[in-house]
Every structure is written in C-alpha cells, then in structure tokens.
Amino acid sequence: MHNRDTRAVLITGCSSGIGERVAHGLAERGYRVFATARHPQDVGRLKDQGLTEALQLDLDLPDSIATAVSNVLKQTDGRLYALFNNGAYGQPGAVEDLEREVLKAQFETNLFGWHDLTRLVIPVMRRQRQGRIIQNSSVLGFVALPYRGAYNASKYALEGLTDTLRLELHGSGIHISLIEPGPIESRFRANAYCKWKENVDGEHSVHQAAYQVMEERLNKEGPAVPFTLPPEAVLKRVIHALESPRPRARYYVTFPTYLFGTLKRLLPAKGLDWVLRKI
C-alpha cells in the first residue's frame, strides 16, 4: 500500500461504539476512512469530528448501499483496500414472541445488508488482487443465550456465510476475517431496549418474569456484565486483520469469548446448555 487511495477503508455503523472508534483509530493510523451511518445527523457529526469523507449508508436499503459504494469508488479511482462490516443491532425477545417481520428486520440489517455490500466490493478487490473484508460478529455467533434468538440467528448465519466465503476466496488475494467480541462499551443495550419496546409484547408473554430481569440488564447504567472492554479492544484486532500478511480467520475479544470458546470445545451440549441458562 503505497498511497492514500490504496489504504481506503469503508466502515459501516459508525454512529457510535465500535464503528466510531475504529473509524477514528484507522484515520489516525493513516488510512483513508469512509465512515458511514444511517442517519444524516450522524454523518454530519462524524464530519465535524474530522472524518470528512463520512457518508450515509442504510443497510436496510439496497439502493443506499449501492449509492454509497459508487460514491466511495468515484473518490478512490475505483480502489478499496478494506471493508469493515459492523453496523448491526440486537433484537431481544424469546423466539416464540418474535413475529416473522421482526425476525426479517433483524436479518435485513445484520446479514442481508452486509451481504449486498460485500458482493459489491469483492469484484473491486479481485481486480486489485488484494483486499481485506472484516466481519464484526459476536460471541453469540457461536454460542446461544436465551432471549437473544434473533441476534443469535443473524450472527450464526453471518459466520456460516463468512466461513464459506473464506474458502471460495482462497487464492484471490482477498482475506476475510471474523471478529467475535463479547461485552464492549457501546450503545448496543440502549438500542436493543428500543427494539424490545417497539417489537415485543412482553406484558402478555409467558416469559414476562424473565423479561423483567432482561429489562433491568438493558437499562443498567455502565457495564452490565464483568469483563466489559472499551471499543479499542476491537480496534486492535481490526488493525491486525488489516495489516498482518496472514490475518486470522477468527479474532476473539474479551474474556467471555475465550471462555465460551473453550467451554464449547470441552463440554457436551447438555453441559454447555446448563452453563448458558445461568447467564
């Protein structure tokens, strides 16, 4: 990478949390960062913060995705070194309480939008014979927790698609990596609470008692669980995935991710279920 355009990185979900911190961290490192957000006011704020090439991208709208990619490529003479798929939200609720449209909405943002965006940048990277695609997954992409079924499903699906894509991209010069964070300081719980109130009728559910505990967790000030890390922990893994000649297929972030990764390898399914029900 010898000039600014060949260090161009497109990032989704930069309005707060991981996306915002990674965008600033990579800009400070010399990358040409195209930070994106769904809402125009967030794009304006990112520009005011110094990310002057920030632009709007709504993962639920294919036209918005295509327009954003086209605008980026016009500014980089058709080159893009990396894509960091990050924009996502968590839809709380018991699986039996999730209507079809609610589950579809979770997949539109967390999977289908990412898929459209990835498909648009792969031909660019193939022409360059190099590129990096980094998918921000979750510990919930390989273990399931109660009342997170929609999010679990979207991240499990993401991991399956990414593992397949990694095999299919072999020899192309394009590397694809999954980042699997556990608890990270962000607005994730606040956004999840909004989706919970919007889409789930908790008052008439058989899970009402469990929902009361869940609401307390979502509304808790500060970290809700131990071992919560700042978003810089994810930035560190993103930098390795961008710059290592041999980027990893998976990057664990936070102690719970390492713990559950180990428990999943060691425990039988019923034993792991017992542990996960206690959380």
Coordinates of C-alpha atoms in Angstrom, one line a residue:
M1 CA 0.0 0.0 0.0
H2 CA 1.9 3.0 -1.3
N3 CA -0.6 5.8 -1.4
R4 CA -3.7 7.0 0.3
D5 CA -6.2 5.5 -2.1
T6 CA -4.8 2.0 -1.7
R7 CA -5.4 2.3 2.0
A8 CA -9.1 3.2 1.7
V9 CA -11.4 1.5 4.2
L10 CA -15.2 1.5 4.2
I11 CA -16.8 1.1 7.6
T12 CA -20.5 0.7 8.5
G13 CA -22.2 1.5 11.7
C14 CA -20.1 4.5 12.7
S15 CA -22.6 6.5 14.6
S16 CA -21.3 5.2 18.0
G17 CA -19.4 2.5 19.8
I18 CA -17.1 0.1 17.8
G19 CA -17.7 1.6 14.4
E20 CA -17.0 5.2 15.6
R21 CA -13.8 4.2 17.5
V22 CA -12.5 2.0 14.7
A23 CA -13.1 4.8 12.1
H24 CA -11.1 7.3 14.2
G25 CA -8.4 4.8 15.1
L26 CA -7.8 3.9 11.5
A27 CA -7.8 7.5 10.4
E28 CA -5.2 8.3 13.0
R29 CA -3.1 5.4 11.6
G30 CA -3.1 6.9 8.1
Y31 CA -6.0 5.1 6.4
R32 CA -8.4 6.9 4.2
V33 CA -11.6 6.2 6.1
F34 CA -15.1 6.3 4.6
A35 CA -17.2 6.1 7.8
T36 CA -20.9 5.5 7.2
A37 CA -24.0 5.9 9.3
R38 CA -27.7 5.5 8.6
H39 CA -28.9 8.9 9.8
P40 CA -27.8 12.2 8.1
Q41 CA -27.3 13.9 11.5
D42 CA -24.8 11.2 12.5
V43 CA -22.9 11.7 9.2
G44 CA -22.7 15.4 9.9
R45 CA -21.3 14.7 13.4
L46 CA -18.7 12.4 12.0
K47 CA -17.6 15.0 9.5
D48 CA -17.4 17.6 12.3
Q49 CA -15.2 15.2 14.2
G50 CA -12.7 15.1 11.3
L51 CA -14.0 12.1 9.3
T52 CA -14.6 14.5 6.4
E53 CA -15.4 11.7 3.9
A54 CA -18.2 10.2 6.0
L55 CA -21.4 9.4 4.1
Q56 CA -24.8 8.0 4.5
L57 CA -25.5 4.2 4.2
D58 CA -28.6 2.4 5.3
L59 CA -28.1 -1.3 5.4
D60 CA -31.8 -2.0 5.0
L61 CA -31.9 -0.3 1.6
P62 CA -30.1 -1.9 -1.4
D63 CA -30.1 1.4 -3.3
S64 CA -28.5 3.2 -0.4
I65 CA -25.8 0.6 -0.2
A66 CA -25.1 0.7 -4.0
T67 CA -25.0 4.5 -3.9
A68 CA -22.5 4.6 -1.1
V69 CA -20.2 2.2 -2.7
S70 CA -20.4 4.0 -6.0
N71 CA -19.6 7.3 -4.3
V72 CA -16.6 5.8 -2.5
L73 CA -15.2 4.3 -5.6
K74 CA -15.5 7.6 -7.5
Q75 CA -13.3 9.2 -4.9
T76 CA -10.7 6.5 -4.9
D77 CA -10.3 5.9 -8.6
G78 CA -12.1 2.6 -8.3
R79 CA -9.9 1.1 -5.5
L80 CA -10.8 -0.1 -2.0
Y81 CA -8.4 -1.9 0.3
A82 CA -10.8 -3.0 3.0
L83 CA -14.4 -3.3 4.2
F84 CA -15.3 -3.5 7.9
N85 CA -18.9 -4.7 8.2
N86 CA -20.0 -3.5 11.6
G87 CA -23.5 -1.9 11.5
A88 CA -25.9 -4.1 13.5
Y89 CA -28.4 -4.2 16.4
G90 CA -29.8 -6.8 18.8
Q91 CA -33.5 -7.6 18.9
P92 CA -34.3 -9.0 22.3
G93 CA -37.2 -11.4 23.0
A94 CA -38.0 -15.1 23.3
V95 CA -38.1 -16.9 20.0
E96 CA -41.8 -17.7 20.4
D97 CA -42.5 -14.0 20.8
L98 CA -40.8 -12.9 17.6
E99 CA -43.1 -12.2 14.7
R100 CA -41.8 -13.1 11.2
E101 CA -41.4 -9.4 10.2
V102 CA -39.3 -8.7 13.4
L103 CA -37.0 -11.6 12.6
K104 CA -36.8 -10.4 8.9
A105 CA -35.9 -6.9 10.0
Q106 CA -33.0 -8.3 12.2
F107 CA -31.6 -10.2 9.2
E108 CA -32.1 -7.2 6.8
T109 CA -29.7 -5.1 8.9
N110 CA -27.3 -7.8 10.4
L111 CA -26.9 -10.1 7.4
F112 CA -28.6 -9.2 4.1
G113 CA -27.2 -5.6 4.0
W114 CA -23.7 -6.9 4.8
H115 CA -24.1 -9.5 2.1
D116 CA -25.1 -6.9 -0.5
L117 CA -22.2 -4.6 0.5
T118 CA -19.7 -7.5 0.4
R119 CA -20.8 -8.6 -3.0
L120 CA -20.3 -5.1 -4.4
V121 CA -16.7 -4.8 -3.1
I122 CA -15.4 -8.3 -4.0
P123 CA -15.1 -7.6 -7.7
V124 CA -13.1 -4.4 -6.9
M125 CA -10.8 -6.4 -4.7
R126 CA -10.5 -9.2 -7.3
R127 CA -9.3 -6.7 -9.9
Q128 CA -6.7 -5.4 -7.4
R129 CA -5.7 -8.9 -6.5
Q130 CA -5.8 -7.8 -2.8
G131 CA -8.3 -6.8 -0.2
R132 CA -9.5 -7.3 3.4
I133 CA -13.0 -8.0 4.5
I134 CA -13.6 -7.9 8.2
Q135 CA -16.9 -9.0 9.7
N136 CA -17.8 -7.9 13.2
S137 CA -19.6 -10.9 14.6
S138 CA -20.1 -11.8 18.3
V139 CA -19.6 -14.4 20.9
L140 CA -23.3 -15.0 20.1
G141 CA -22.2 -16.2 16.7
F142 CA -21.0 -19.5 18.2
V143 CA -23.0 -19.8 21.5
A144 CA -26.6 -19.1 22.1
L145 CA -28.1 -17.2 25.0
P146 CA -31.8 -17.0 26.0
Y147 CA -33.9 -14.1 24.8
R148 CA -31.4 -13.2 22.1
G149 CA -32.6 -15.6 19.5
A150 CA -33.0 -13.1 16.6
Y151 CA -29.5 -11.7 17.2
N152 CA -28.0 -15.2 17.7
A153 CA -29.6 -16.4 14.5
S154 CA -28.2 -13.4 12.5
K155 CA -24.7 -13.9 13.8
Y156 CA -24.7 -17.7 13.3
A157 CA -25.8 -17.1 9.7
L158 CA -23.1 -14.5 9.3
E159 CA -20.4 -16.9 10.5
G160 CA -21.6 -19.6 8.1
L161 CA -21.6 -17.3 5.1
T162 CA -18.2 -15.9 6.1
D163 CA -16.6 -19.4 6.5
T164 CA -17.9 -20.4 3.1
L165 CA -16.7 -17.1 1.5
R166 CA -13.2 -17.6 3.0
L167 CA -13.0 -21.0 1.2
E168 CA -14.3 -19.5 -2.1
L169 CA -11.9 -16.6 -2.0
H170 CA -8.8 -18.7 -1.5
G171 CA -6.1 -17.7 -3.9
S172 CA -7.8 -14.4 -4.8
G173 CA -5.6 -12.2 -2.6
I174 CA -8.7 -11.3 -0.6
H175 CA -8.6 -12.2 3.1
I176 CA -11.8 -12.4 5.2
S177 CA -11.8 -12.4 9.0
L178 CA -14.4 -12.7 11.7
I179 CA -14.1 -10.6 14.9
E180 CA -16.0 -12.1 17.8
P181 CA -16.4 -9.6 20.7
G182 CA -18.1 -10.3 24.0
P183 CA -19.2 -7.3 26.1
I184 CA -18.0 -4.0 24.7
E185 CA -18.8 -0.5 25.9
S186 CA -21.3 0.9 23.4
R187 CA -24.9 1.9 22.8
F188 CA -25.8 -1.7 22.0
R189 CA -28.0 -2.3 25.1
A190 CA -29.8 1.1 24.7
N191 CA -30.6 0.4 21.1
A192 CA -31.7 -3.2 22.0
Y193 CA -34.1 -1.8 24.6
C194 CA -35.7 0.4 22.0
K195 CA -36.2 -2.5 19.7
W196 CA -37.6 -4.6 22.5
K197 CA -40.3 -2.0 23.4
E198 CA -41.1 -1.5 19.7
N199 CA -41.5 -5.1 18.7
V200 CA -42.3 -7.4 21.6
D201 CA -45.4 -7.6 23.7
G202 CA -43.8 -8.6 27.0
E203 CA -46.8 -8.0 29.2
H204 CA -48.8 -10.9 27.6
S205 CA -45.9 -13.3 27.3
V206 CA -45.3 -16.5 29.3
H207 CA -41.7 -15.1 29.6
Q208 CA -42.9 -12.0 31.5
A209 CA -40.8 -12.7 34.6
A210 CA -37.7 -13.3 32.6
Y211 CA -38.3 -10.1 30.7
Q212 CA -38.4 -8.0 33.8
V213 CA -34.8 -9.2 34.6
M214 CA -33.8 -8.6 31.0
E215 CA -35.1 -5.0 31.1
E216 CA -33.1 -4.3 34.2
R217 CA -30.0 -5.5 32.4
L218 CA -30.7 -3.5 29.3
N219 CA -31.3 -0.3 31.3
K220 CA -28.4 -0.7 33.8
E221 CA -26.0 2.2 33.9
G222 CA -22.5 1.3 33.0
P223 CA -21.3 -2.2 32.1
A224 CA -24.0 -4.8 32.6
V225 CA -21.5 -7.7 33.0
P226 CA -17.9 -8.2 34.2
F227 CA -15.0 -8.1 31.8
T228 CA -16.6 -5.4 29.6
L229 CA -13.9 -3.8 27.4
P230 CA -13.7 -0.4 25.6
P231 CA -14.1 -0.5 21.8
E232 CA -10.3 0.0 21.5
A233 CA -10.1 -3.8 22.1
V234 CA -11.9 -4.4 18.8
L235 CA -9.7 -1.8 17.0
K236 CA -6.6 -3.7 18.0
R237 CA -8.0 -6.8 16.2
V238 CA -9.1 -4.9 13.2
I239 CA -5.6 -3.5 12.8
H240 CA -4.1 -7.0 12.9
A241 CA -6.7 -8.2 10.3
L242 CA -5.8 -5.3 8.0
E243 CA -2.1 -5.4 8.3
S244 CA -0.9 -8.9 9.0
P245 CA 0.3 -10.9 6.0
R246 CA -1.6 -13.8 7.5
P247 CA -4.7 -12.5 9.1
R248 CA -6.6 -14.9 11.3
A249 CA -9.9 -16.5 10.4
R250 CA -11.3 -15.5 13.8
Y251 CA -10.4 -13.0 16.5
Y252 CA -11.7 -13.4 20.0
V253 CA -12.3 -10.2 22.0
T254 CA -12.9 -10.2 25.8
F255 CA -12.6 -12.9 28.4
P256 CA -16.1 -14.3 28.0
T257 CA -15.4 -15.0 24.3
Y258 CA -12.3 -17.0 25.2
L259 CA -14.2 -18.7 28.0
F260 CA -17.2 -19.8 25.9
G261 CA -15.0 -20.8 23.0
T262 CA -13.2 -23.2 25.4
L263 CA -16.3 -24.5 27.0
K264 CA -17.9 -25.2 23.7
R265 CA -15.0 -27.4 22.7
L266 CA -14.8 -29.2 26.0
L267 CA -18.4 -29.6 27.2
P268 CA -21.2 -31.8 25.8
A269 CA -24.3 -29.9 24.6
K270 CA -26.3 -30.5 27.8
G271 CA -23.4 -29.3 29.9
L272 CA -23.0 -26.1 27.9
D273 CA -26.7 -25.5 28.0
W274 CA -26.6 -25.7 31.8
V275 CA -24.0 -23.0 31.9
L276 CA -25.7 -20.8 29.4
R277 CA -29.0 -21.0 31.2
K278 CA -27.3 -19.5 34.3
I279 CA -26.3 -16.3 32.5

